[in-house]
Amino acid sequence: MFALAWLAATTVRADTVSVTVEGLAGEALQNVQAAVPLARHAAGKQLLPSVIREQHAQAAAAIARALQPFGYYAPIIDAELEAPPREGARESAREGVWRARYRVQSGPQLAVTTLQLVFEGAGESDPQLASLVEALPLQQGDALDHRVYERSKRELLDAVQRLGYTDAQLVAHRAEVDLEAYTTRVLLQVATGPRYVVGAIDFAQQGFDEDFLRRYLILKPGEPYNGARLAEQRRMFSRSGYFSEVEIEPGEAVDAVVPLTVQLDAYLPNRYRGRVGWGSDTGVGAQLDWTRRYLGSRGQHFNLRLGVVEERRRLAGDLSYQIPLNPQTGTRVVLGARHESKDLTFEDVDLSEGGETRIATNLLSAAWQRPQRTLGSFNLSTVAELSLVNETYDVFEVLFGNLGSAGQQAIIDAIGPEAYDTLAPDFEAVVPSLRLSLRRSDSRLFIHSGDYFDLQLLGADESLGSNISFWQARLNSWQIRSFGERSRVLLRTSMGYSEAESSEVLGVNFNEMPEYYEFRAGGVRSVRGYSFESLFPEDAITGGRGQLVASVEYEYEFIPNFSAALFVDAGNAFNRWQDYDAKVGTGFGVRWRSPVGLARLDLGFPLDDADDAFQIYITVGPEF
């Protein structure tokens, strides 16, 4: 018996099927191919001829059902099944390929002739609910698309609940199809339940003035109660930077009025951070940072930052004190103080002997930060600032510090007191400035596509209390574009121009403006391959009145989260455009998309004269 069963099984023919669907495209075609039984076995699976014929007979009905979600209820379907050719008498033992072909004319889409919204309960006569029909994805006169119909049901219920009917339910929803008239009547019926509104809002917290906290409220008593608005309010408090935990607890509703309690747990008031770094162009550096997250009960806070760098013994100290004016928009006043100083020695000006000086700059400032606005696809930030600037240094000491007092006095008598004052300035300036920043990007941590433009205008005038007059414009920009999934191109430019009086002493050009505002190029954010701020006009010591720097970089992601980069940078600072001498640097680097931001390691090579054969740069953070 086993032998007979085995012989019968070996003589039963098993064939494969080739399926073709014509006349359709896109999602309708994909849905039909997934619905036709034979199409699911078209990848070489063997079937008995009887099964092939049976599934082919079911295909037309399956195609018709698969087209209904797209609104096609009267398709014309021409189905053909071609058996494989057979040879010899033992046809039943041979294997072949069946060919199933379905030509489909989808016909017209079914029209929605009536779209009816019915509300029952407290919202039965609410005009806001009645107007929701105009915002539904499915409208009267549209073709019936069941995907759009399902989305309309979800959006309708969400919209009703956002208006305060949080208990609302869709109690009836149907699309009644009349195939003879080829029309559809859609009914959506909502039981609204009561309309809840926000009641009294109280705070559970310590340390903050309640009037100050209420300036963060976007929820107002009497407005419709819904979860989305509560989540938005939580984010508003979380973004303030004061609170580690934010919870909004609804109380028991009385007559559909829901009281709220905002529970706020504040961060520890003090945050301390320290950093140590090294760069081939700057040497060892360290920074200490103290942030007082809140001072007093009205959200004022300050930051104190101290930094030192080995290169030229740079020292910087910043104190900023922020006073929030409108917490919801981010409008604030920032009071600041800054000290910056660095060495300038005879070696820095390529002399074999001489002395040294300390370029010391002190600033007191008050800035008004306007709320961020949308300008087309960009976010616009605006800052207006007024600074009191004092700066001193003594280039005379750099040039002649190796001489005794008698020798120095002889040179002063020779060049005259005016020239001496030029070499040893004491600038005092009142500097108003305006800064406009435009930004758009698809991400904060790693930008695939984005643009950034930063324009700053500033100046000083003797009529406003300064002992010098100058004005300046600065423009920095980034353009980042991705090509394919792995390639990225970055373009960067830095431009600047100053209008200021200049004097020439001992063959050296000196601009009548603080060195703090003069331009110098070189470094990781400028021309890589050259040390930090090592590029400036040949006829100057402290810097130039203008700057033009450009960079192009190509990145390729060779493994996930790691990219290789090639770059070319060019530019320089200048006093006169005709003396502009662009220096070129090139190199390569590696990028790591770390969880905290983009980390870069670059190796830059100067193509023009430089003190070093290469520079190494390590930076972390987004481009802009």
Coordinates of C-alpha atoms in Angstrom, one line a residue, residues 59 148 181 183-184 198 228 292 316 331 432 441-442 483:
A59 CA -9.8 36.4 -8.8
V148 CA -9.9 59.5 3.4
A181 CA -27.6 55.4 -8.7
T183 CA -23.9 57.5 -5.3
T184 CA -22.9 57.4 -1.6
V198 CA -10.7 75.0 32.4
A228 CA -3.3 68.5 23.9
R292 CA 22.6 80.5 38.6
A316 CA 38.3 86.0 29.0
T331 CA 11.7 88.6 25.1
P432 CA 25.2 100.4 19.4
S441 CA 17.3 73.4 9.2
D442 CA 15.9 69.9 9.3
F483 CA 22.9 64.4 -1.9

